[in-house]
JSON list of C-alpha atoms in Angstrom, two decimals:
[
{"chain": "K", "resi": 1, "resn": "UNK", "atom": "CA", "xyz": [-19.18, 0.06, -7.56]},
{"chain": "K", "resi": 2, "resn": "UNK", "atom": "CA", "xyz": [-15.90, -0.62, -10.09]},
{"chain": "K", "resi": 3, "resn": "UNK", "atom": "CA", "xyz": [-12.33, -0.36, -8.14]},
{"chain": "K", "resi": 4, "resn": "UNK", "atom": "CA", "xyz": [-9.57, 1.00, -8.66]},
{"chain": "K", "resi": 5, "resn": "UNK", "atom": "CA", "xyz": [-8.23, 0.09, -12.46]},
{"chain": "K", "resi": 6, "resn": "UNK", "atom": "CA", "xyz": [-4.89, -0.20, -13.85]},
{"chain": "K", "resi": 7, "resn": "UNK", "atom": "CA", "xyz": [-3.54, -0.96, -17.42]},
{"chain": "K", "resi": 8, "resn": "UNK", "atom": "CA", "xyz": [-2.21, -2.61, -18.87]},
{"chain": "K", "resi": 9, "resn": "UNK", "atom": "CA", "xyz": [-1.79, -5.37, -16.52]},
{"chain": "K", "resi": 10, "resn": "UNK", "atom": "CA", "xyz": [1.71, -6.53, -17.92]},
{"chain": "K", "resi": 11, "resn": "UNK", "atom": "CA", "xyz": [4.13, -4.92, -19.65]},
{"chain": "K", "resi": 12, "resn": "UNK", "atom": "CA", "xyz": [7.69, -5.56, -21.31]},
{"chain": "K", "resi": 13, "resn": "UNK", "atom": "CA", "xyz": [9.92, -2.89, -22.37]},
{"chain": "K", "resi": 14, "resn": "UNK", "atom": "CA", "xyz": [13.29, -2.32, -23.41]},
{"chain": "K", "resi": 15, "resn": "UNK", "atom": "CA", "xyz": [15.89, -0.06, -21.45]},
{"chain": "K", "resi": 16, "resn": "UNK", "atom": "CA", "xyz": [16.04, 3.28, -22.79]},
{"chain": "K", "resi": 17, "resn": "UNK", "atom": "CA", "xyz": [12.46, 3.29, -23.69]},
{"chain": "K", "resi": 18, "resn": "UNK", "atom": "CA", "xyz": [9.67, 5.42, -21.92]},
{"chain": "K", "resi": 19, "resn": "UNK", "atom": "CA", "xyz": [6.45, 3.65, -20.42]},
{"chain": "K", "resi": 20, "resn": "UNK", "atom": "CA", "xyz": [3.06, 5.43, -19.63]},
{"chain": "K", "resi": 21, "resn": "UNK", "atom": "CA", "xyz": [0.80, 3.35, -16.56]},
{"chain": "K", "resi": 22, "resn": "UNK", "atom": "CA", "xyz": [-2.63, 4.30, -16.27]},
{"chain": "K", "resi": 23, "resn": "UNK", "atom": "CA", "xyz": [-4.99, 4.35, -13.56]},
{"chain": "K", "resi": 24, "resn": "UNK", "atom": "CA", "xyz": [-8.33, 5.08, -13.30]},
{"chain": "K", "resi": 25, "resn": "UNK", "atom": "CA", "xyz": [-9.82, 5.61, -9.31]},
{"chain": "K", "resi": 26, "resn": "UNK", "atom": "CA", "xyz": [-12.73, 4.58, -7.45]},
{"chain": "K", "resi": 27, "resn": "UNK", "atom": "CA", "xyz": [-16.01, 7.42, -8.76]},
{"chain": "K", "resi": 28, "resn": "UNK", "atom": "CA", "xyz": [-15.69, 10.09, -5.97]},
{"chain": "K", "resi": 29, "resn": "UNK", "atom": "CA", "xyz": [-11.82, 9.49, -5.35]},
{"chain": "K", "resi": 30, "resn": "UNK", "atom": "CA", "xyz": [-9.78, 12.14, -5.93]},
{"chain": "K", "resi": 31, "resn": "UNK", "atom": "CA", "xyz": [-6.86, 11.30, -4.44]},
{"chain": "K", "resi": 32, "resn": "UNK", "atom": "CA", "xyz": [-4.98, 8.89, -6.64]},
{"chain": "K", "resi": 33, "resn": "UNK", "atom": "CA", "xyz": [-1.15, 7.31, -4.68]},
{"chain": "K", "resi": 34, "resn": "UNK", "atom": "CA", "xyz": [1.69, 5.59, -6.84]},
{"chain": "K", "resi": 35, "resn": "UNK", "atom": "CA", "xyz": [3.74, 2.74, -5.46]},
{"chain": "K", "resi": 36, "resn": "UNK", "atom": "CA", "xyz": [6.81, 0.97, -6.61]},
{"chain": "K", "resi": 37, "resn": "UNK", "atom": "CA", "xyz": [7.01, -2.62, -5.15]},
{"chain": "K", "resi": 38, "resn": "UNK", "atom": "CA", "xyz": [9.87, -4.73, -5.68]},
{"chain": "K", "resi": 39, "resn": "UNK", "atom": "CA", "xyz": [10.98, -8.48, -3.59]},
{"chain": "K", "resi": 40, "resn": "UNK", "atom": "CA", "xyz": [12.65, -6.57, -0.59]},
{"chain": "K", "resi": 41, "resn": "UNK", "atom": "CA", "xyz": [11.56, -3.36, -0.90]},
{"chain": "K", "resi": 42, "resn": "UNK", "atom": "CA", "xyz": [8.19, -3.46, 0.28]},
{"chain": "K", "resi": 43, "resn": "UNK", "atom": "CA", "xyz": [6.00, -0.60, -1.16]},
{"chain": "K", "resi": 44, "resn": "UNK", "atom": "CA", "xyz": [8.30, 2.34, -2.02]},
{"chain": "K", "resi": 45, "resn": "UNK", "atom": "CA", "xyz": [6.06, 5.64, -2.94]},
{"chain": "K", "resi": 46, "resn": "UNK", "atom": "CA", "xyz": [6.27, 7.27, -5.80]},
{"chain": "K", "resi": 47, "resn": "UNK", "atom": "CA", "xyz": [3.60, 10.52, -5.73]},
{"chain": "K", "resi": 48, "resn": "UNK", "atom": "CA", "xyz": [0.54, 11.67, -5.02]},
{"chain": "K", "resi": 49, "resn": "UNK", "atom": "CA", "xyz": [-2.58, 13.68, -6.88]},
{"chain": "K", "resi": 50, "resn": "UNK", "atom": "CA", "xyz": [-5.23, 15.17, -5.73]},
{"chain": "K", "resi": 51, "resn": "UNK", "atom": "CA", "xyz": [-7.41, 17.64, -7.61]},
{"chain": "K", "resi": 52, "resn": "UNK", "atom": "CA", "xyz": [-5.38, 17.56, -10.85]},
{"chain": "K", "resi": 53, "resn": "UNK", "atom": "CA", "xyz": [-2.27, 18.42, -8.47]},
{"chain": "K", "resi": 54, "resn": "UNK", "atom": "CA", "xyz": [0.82, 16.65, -7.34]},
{"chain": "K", "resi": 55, "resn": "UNK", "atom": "CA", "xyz": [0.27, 17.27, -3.54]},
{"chain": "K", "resi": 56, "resn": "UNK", "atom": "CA", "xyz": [3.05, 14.71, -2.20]},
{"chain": "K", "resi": 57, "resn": "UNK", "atom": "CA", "xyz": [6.41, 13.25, -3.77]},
{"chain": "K", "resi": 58, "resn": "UNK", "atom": "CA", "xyz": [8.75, 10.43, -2.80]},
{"chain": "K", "resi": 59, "resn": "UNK", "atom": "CA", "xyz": [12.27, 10.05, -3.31]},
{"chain": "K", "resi": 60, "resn": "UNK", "atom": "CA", "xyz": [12.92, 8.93, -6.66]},
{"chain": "K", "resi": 61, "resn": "UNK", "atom": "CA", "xyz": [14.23, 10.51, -10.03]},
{"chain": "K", "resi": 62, "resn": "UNK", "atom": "CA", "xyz": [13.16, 12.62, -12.00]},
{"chain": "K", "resi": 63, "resn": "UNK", "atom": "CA", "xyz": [12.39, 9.91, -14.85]},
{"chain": "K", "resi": 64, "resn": "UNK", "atom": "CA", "xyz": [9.35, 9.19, -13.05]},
{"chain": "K", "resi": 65, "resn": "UNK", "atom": "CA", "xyz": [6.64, 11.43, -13.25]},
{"chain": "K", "resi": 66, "resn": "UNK", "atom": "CA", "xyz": [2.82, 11.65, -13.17]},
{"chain": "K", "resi": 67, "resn": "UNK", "atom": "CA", "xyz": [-0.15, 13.65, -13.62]},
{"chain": "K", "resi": 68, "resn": "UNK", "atom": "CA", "xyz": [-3.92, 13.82, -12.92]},
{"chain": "K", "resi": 69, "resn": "UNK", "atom": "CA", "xyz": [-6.74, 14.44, -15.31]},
{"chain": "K", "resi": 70, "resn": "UNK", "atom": "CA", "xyz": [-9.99, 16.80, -14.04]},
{"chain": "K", "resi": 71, "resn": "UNK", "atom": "CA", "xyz": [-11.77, 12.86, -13.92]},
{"chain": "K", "resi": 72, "resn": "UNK", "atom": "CA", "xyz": [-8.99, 12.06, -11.30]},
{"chain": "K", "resi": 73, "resn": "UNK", "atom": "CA", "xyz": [-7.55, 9.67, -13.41]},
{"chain": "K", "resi": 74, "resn": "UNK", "atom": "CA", "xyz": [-3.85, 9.53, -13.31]},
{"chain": "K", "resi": 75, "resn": "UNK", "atom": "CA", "xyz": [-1.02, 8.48, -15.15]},
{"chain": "K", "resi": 76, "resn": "UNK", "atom": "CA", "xyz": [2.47, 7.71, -14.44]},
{"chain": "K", "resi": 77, "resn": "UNK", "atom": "CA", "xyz": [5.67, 8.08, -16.87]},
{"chain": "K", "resi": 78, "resn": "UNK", "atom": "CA", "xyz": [9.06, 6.85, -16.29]},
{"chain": "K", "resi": 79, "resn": "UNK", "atom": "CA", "xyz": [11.08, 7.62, -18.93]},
{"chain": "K", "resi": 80, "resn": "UNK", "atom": "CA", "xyz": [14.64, 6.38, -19.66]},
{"chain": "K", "resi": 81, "resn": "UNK", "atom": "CA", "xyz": [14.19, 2.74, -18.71]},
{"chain": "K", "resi": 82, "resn": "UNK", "atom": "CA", "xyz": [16.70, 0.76, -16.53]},
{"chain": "K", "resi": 83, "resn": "UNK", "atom": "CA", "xyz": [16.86, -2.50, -15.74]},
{"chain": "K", "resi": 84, "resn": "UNK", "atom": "CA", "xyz": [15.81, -1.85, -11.70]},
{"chain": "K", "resi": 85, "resn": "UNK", "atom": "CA", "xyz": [12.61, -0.33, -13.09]},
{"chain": "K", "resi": 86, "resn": "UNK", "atom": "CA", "xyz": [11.29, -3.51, -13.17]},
{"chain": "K", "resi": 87, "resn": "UNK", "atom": "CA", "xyz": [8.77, -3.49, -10.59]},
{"chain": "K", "resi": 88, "resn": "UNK", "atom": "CA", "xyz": [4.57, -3.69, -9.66]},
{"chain": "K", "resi": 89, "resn": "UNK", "atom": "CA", "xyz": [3.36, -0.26, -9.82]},
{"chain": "K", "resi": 90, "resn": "UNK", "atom": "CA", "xyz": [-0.02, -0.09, -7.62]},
{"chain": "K", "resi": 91, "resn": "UNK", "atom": "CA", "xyz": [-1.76, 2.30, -7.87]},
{"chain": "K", "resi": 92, "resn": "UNK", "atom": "CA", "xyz": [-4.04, 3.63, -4.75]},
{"chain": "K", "resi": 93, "resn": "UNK", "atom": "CA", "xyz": [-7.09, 6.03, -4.44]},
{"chain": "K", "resi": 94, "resn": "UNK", "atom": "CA", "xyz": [-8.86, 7.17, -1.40]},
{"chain": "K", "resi": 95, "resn": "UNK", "atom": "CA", "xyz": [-11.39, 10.18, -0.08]},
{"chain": "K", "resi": 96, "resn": "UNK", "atom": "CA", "xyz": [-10.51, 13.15, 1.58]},
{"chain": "K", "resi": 97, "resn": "UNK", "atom": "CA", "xyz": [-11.63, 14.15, 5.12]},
{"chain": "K", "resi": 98, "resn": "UNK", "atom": "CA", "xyz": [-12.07, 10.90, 6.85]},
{"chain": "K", "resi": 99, "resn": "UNK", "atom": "CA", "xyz": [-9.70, 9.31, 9.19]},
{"chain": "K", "resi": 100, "resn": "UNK", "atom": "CA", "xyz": [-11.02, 5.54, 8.51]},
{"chain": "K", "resi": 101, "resn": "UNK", "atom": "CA", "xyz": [-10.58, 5.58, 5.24]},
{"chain": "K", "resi": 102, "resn": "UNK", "atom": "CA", "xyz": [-8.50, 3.49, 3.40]},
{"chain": "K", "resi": 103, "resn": "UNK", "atom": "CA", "xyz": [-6.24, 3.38, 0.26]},
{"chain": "K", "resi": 104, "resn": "UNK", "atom": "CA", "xyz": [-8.24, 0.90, -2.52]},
{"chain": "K", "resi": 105, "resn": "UNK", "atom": "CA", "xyz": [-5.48, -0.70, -4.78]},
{"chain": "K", "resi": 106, "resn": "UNK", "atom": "CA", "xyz": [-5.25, -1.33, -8.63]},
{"chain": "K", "resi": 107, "resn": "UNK", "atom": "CA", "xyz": [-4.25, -5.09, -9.43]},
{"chain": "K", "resi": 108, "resn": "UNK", "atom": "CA", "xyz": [-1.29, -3.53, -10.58]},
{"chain": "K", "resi": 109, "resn": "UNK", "atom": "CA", "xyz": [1.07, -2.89, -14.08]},
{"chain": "K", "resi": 110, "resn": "UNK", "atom": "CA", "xyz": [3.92, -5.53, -13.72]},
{"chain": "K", "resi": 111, "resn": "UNK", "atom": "CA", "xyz": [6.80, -3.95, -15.81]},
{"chain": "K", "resi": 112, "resn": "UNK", "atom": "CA", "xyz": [9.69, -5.66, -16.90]},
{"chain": "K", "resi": 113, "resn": "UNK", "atom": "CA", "xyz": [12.37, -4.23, -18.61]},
{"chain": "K", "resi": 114, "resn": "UNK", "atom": "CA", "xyz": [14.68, -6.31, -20.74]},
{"chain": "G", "resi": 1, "resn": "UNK", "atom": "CA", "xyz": [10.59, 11.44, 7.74]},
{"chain": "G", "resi": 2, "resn": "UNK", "atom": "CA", "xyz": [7.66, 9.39, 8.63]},
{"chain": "G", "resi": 3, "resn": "UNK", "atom": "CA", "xyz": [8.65, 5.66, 8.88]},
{"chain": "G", "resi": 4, "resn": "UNK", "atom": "CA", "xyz": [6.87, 2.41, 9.64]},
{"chain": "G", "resi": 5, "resn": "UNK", "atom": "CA", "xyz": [8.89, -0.38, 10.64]},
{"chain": "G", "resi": 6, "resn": "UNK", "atom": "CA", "xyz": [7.32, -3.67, 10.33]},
{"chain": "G", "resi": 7, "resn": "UNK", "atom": "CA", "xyz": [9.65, -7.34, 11.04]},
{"chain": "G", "resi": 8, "resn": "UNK", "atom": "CA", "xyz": [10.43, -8.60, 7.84]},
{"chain": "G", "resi": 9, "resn": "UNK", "atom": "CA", "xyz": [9.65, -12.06, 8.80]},
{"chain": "G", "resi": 10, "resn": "UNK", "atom": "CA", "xyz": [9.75, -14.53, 7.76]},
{"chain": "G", "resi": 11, "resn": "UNK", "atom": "CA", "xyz": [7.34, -15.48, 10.24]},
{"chain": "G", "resi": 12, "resn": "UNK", "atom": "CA", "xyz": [6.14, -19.43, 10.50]},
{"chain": "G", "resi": 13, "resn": "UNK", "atom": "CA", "xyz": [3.43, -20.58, 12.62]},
{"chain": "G", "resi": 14, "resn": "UNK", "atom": "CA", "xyz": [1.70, -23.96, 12.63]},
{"chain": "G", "resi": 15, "resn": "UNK", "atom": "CA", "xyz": [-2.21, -24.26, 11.65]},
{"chain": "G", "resi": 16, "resn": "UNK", "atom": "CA", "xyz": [-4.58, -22.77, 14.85]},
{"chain": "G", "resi": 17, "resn": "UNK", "atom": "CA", "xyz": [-1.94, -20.97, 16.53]},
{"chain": "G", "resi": 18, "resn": "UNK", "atom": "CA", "xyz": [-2.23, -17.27, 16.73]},
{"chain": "G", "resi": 19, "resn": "UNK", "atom": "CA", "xyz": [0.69, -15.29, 14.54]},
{"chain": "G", "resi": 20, "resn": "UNK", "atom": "CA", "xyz": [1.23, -11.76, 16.10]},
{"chain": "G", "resi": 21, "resn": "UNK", "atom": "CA", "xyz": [2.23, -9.09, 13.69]},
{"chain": "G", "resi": 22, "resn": "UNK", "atom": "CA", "xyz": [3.90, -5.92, 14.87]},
{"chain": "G", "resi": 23, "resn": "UNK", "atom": "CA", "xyz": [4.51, -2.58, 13.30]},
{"chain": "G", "resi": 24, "resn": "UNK", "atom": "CA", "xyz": [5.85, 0.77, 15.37]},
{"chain": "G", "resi": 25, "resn": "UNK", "atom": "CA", "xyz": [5.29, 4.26, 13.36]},
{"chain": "G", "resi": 26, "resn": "UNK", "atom": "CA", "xyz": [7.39, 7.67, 13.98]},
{"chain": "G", "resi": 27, "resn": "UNK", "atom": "CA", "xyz": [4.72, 10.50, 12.99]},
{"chain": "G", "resi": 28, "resn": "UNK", "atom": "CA", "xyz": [2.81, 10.66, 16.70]},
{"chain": "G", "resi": 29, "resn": "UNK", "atom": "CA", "xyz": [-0.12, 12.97, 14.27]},
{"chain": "G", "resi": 30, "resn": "UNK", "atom": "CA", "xyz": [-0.88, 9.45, 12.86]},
{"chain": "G", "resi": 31, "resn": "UNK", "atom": "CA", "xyz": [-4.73, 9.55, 12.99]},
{"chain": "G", "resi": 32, "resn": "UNK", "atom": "CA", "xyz": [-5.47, 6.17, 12.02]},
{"chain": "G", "resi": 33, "resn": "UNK", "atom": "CA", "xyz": [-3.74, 2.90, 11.38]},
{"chain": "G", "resi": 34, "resn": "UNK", "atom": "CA", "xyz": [-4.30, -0.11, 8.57]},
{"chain": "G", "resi": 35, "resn": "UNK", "atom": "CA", "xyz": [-3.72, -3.57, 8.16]},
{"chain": "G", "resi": 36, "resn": "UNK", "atom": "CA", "xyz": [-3.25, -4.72, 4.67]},
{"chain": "G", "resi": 37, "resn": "UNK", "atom": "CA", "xyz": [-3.00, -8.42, 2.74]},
{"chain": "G", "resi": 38, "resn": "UNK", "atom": "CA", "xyz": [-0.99, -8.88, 0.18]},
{"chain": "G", "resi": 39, "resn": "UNK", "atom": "CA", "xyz": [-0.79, -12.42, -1.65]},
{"chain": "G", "resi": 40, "resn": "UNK", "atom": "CA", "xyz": [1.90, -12.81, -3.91]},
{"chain": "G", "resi": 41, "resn": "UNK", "atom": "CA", "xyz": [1.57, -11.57, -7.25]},
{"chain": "G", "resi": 42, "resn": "UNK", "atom": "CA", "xyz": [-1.74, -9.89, -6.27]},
{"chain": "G", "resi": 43, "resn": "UNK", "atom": "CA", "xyz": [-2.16, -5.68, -4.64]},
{"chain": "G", "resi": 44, "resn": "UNK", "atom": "CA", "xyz": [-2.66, -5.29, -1.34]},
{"chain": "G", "resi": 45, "resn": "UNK", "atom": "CA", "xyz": [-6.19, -5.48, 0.45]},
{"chain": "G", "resi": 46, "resn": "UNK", "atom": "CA", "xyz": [-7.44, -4.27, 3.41]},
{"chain": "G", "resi": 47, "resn": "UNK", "atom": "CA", "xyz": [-7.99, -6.20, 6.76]},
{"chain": "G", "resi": 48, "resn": "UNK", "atom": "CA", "xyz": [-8.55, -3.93, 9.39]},
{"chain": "G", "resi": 49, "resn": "UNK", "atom": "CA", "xyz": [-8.31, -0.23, 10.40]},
{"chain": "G", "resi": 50, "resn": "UNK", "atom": "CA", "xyz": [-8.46, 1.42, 14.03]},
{"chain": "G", "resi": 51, "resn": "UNK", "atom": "CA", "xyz": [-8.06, 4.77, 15.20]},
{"chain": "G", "resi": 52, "resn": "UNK", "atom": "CA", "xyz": [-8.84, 4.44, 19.06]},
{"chain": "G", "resi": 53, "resn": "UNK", "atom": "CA", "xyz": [-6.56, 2.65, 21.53]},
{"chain": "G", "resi": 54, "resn": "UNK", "atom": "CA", "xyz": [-7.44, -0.50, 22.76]},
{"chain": "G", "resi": 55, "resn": "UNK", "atom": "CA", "xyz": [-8.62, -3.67, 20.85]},
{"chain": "G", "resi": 56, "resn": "UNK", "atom": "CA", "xyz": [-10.90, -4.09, 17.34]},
{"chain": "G", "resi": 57, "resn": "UNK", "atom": "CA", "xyz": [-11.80, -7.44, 16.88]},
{"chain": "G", "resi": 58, "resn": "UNK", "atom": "CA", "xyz": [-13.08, -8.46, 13.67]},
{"chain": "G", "resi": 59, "resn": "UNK", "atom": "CA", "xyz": [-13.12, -12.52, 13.68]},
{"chain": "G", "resi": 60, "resn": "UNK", "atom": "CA", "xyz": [-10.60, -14.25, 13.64]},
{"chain": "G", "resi": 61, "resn": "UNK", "atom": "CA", "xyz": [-8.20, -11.06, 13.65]},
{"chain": "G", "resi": 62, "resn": "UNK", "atom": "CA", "xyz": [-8.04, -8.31, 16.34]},
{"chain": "G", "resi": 63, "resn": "UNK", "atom": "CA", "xyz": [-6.14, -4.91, 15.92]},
{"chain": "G", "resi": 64, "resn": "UNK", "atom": "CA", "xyz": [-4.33, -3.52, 18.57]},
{"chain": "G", "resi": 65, "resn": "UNK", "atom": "CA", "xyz": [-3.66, 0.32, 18.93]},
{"chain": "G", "resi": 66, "resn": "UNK", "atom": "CA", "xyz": [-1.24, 2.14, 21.69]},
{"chain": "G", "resi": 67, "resn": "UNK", "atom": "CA", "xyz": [-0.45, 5.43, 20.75]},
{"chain": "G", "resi": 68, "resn": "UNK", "atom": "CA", "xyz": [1.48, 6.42, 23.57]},
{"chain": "G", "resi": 69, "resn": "UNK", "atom": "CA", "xyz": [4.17, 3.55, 22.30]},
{"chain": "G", "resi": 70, "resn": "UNK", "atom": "CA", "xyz": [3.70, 4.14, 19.08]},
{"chain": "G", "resi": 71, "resn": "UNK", "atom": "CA", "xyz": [2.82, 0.85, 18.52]},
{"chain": "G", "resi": 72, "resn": "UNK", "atom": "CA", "xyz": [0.31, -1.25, 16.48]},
{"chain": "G", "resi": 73, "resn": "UNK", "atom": "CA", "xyz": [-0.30, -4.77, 16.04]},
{"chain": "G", "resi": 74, "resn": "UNK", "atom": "CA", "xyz": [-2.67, -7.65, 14.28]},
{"chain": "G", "resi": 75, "resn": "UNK", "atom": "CA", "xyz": [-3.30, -11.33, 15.77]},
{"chain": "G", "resi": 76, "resn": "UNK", "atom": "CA", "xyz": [-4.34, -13.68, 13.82]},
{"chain": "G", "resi": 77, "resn": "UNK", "atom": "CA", "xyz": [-6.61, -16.40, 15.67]},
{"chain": "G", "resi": 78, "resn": "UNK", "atom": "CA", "xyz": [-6.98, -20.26, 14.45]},
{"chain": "G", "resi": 79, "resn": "UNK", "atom": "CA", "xyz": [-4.50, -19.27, 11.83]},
{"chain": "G", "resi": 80, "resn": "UNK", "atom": "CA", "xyz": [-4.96, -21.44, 8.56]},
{"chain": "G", "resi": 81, "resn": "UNK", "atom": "CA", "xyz": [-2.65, -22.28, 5.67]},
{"chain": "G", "resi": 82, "resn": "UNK", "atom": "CA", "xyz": [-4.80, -19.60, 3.51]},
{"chain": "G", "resi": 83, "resn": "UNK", "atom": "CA", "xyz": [-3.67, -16.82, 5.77]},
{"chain": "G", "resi": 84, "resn": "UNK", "atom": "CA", "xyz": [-0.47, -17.42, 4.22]},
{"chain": "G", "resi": 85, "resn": "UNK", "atom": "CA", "xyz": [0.73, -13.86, 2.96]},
{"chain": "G", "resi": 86, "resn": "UNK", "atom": "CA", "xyz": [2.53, -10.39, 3.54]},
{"chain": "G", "resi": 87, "resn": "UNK", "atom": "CA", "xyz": [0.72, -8.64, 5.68]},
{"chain": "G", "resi": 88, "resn": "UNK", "atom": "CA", "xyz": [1.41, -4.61, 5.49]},
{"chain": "G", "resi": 89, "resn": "UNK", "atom": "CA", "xyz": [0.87, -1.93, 8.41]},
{"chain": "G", "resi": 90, "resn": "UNK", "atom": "CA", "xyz": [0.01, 1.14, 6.86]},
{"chain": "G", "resi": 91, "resn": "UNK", "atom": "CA", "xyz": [-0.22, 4.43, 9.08]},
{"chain": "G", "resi": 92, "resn": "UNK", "atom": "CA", "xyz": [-2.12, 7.77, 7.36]},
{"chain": "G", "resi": 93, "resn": "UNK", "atom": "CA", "xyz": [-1.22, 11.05, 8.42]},
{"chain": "G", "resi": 94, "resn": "UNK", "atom": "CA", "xyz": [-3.23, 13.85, 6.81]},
{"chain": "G", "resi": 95, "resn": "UNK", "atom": "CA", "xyz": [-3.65, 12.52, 3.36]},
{"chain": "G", "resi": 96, "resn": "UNK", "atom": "CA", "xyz": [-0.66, 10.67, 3.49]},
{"chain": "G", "resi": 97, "resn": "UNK", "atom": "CA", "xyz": [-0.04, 6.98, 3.95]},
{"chain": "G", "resi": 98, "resn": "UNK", "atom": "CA", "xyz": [2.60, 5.41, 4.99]},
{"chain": "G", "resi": 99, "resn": "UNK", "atom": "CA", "xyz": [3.28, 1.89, 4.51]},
{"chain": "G", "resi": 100, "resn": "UNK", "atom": "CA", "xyz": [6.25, -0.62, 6.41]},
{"chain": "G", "resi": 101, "resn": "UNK", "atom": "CA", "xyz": [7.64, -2.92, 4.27]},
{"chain": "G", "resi": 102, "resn": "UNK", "atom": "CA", "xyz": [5.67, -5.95, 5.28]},
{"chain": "G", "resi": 103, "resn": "UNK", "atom": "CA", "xyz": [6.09, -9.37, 7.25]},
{"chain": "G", "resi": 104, "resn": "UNK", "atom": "CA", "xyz": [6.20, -12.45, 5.36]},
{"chain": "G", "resi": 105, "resn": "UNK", "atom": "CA", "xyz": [3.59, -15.11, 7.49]},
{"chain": "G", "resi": 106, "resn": "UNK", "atom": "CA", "xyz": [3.57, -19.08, 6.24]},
{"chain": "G", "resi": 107, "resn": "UNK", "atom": "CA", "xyz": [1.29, -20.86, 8.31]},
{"chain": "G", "resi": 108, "resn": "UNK", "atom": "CA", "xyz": [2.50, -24.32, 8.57]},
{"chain": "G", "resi": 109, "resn": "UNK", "atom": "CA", "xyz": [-0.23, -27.33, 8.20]}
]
């Protein structure tokens, strides 16, 4: 059974550019979580997606933004680069309607921006 | 909000002691509590879950669950260098999960 999948693995951009992050969930996931992990931070989260629908949102701008396709994958935008973008964005999935399951994370998109 | 708090760490132990990892969690819906690995430079991975009070043991960790404090915590038995790592509490409510921001463990040789 594949995992979760995230590309591309690295990335370097250039502030004021826009990036796109993939993310492609475990078959039968349709709930698909974005994190934001810097030293410090811990995981900060971005949004979640279930059924082709942003069902949860954390606190951050509006230059980051997502969607989900109708094969649950997801993607995640963040447009407008700055400097403190640079981050590991994990991506999560898990199943719906069981207490003991758990979130099954991506390796991860390390983004720097220069 | 819904917060976890984990201790930052960093937390040392030497080789075959037991390092005890706390987290404490606001939302008292919680349903059912995680316990995640995270090497550095790699994503998280899972160690444990538990949903009842009490004890899970699961080798050389055991999960501990009190709901009434609010309270969850991970020991780590015969601890060895390779259990070096960030270990993350993670608490789902609904379809939500919430995770603290991690304690930093070095196990000394």
């Amino acid at each position: 059974k594949a995992g979760v999948t995230q590309t591309p693995r690295y990335l370097i951009k250039t502030r004021g550019q826009q990036v796109t992050l993939s993310c492609s969930p475990i078959s039968g996931h349709r709930s698909v979580s974005w994190y934001q992990q810097t030293p410090g931070q811990g995981l900060q989260f971005l949004f979640e997606y279930f059924s082709e629908t942003q069902r949860n949102k954390g606190n951050f701008p509006g230059r980051f933004s997502g969607r989900q396709f109708s094969n649950s994958r997801s993607e995640m935008n963040v447009s407008t680069l700055e400097l403190g973008d640079s981050a590991l964005y994990l991506c999560a999935s898990s199943l719906e309607g069981t207490r003991n399951t758990e979130a099954f994370f991506g390796q991860g998109t390390r983004l720097t921006v220069v | 909000q819904k917060e976890v708090e984990q201790n930052s760490g960093p937390l040392s132990v030497p080789e075959g002691a037991i390092a005890s990892l706390n987290c404490t969690y606001s939302d008292r819906g919680s349903q059912s509590f995680f316990w995640y690995r995270q090497y550095s430079g790699k994503s998280p991975e899972l160690i444990m879950f538990i949903y009842s009070n009490g004890d899970k043991e699961d080798g050389r960790f055991t999960a501990q669950l009190n709901k009434a404090s609010q309270y969850v915590s991970l020991l780590i038995r015969d601890s060895q260098p390779s259990d070096s790592a960030t270990y993350l509490c993670a608490v789902r409510a609904g379809n939500q999960f919430y995770f603290g921001t991690g304690t930093s463990l070095t196990v000394i040789p």
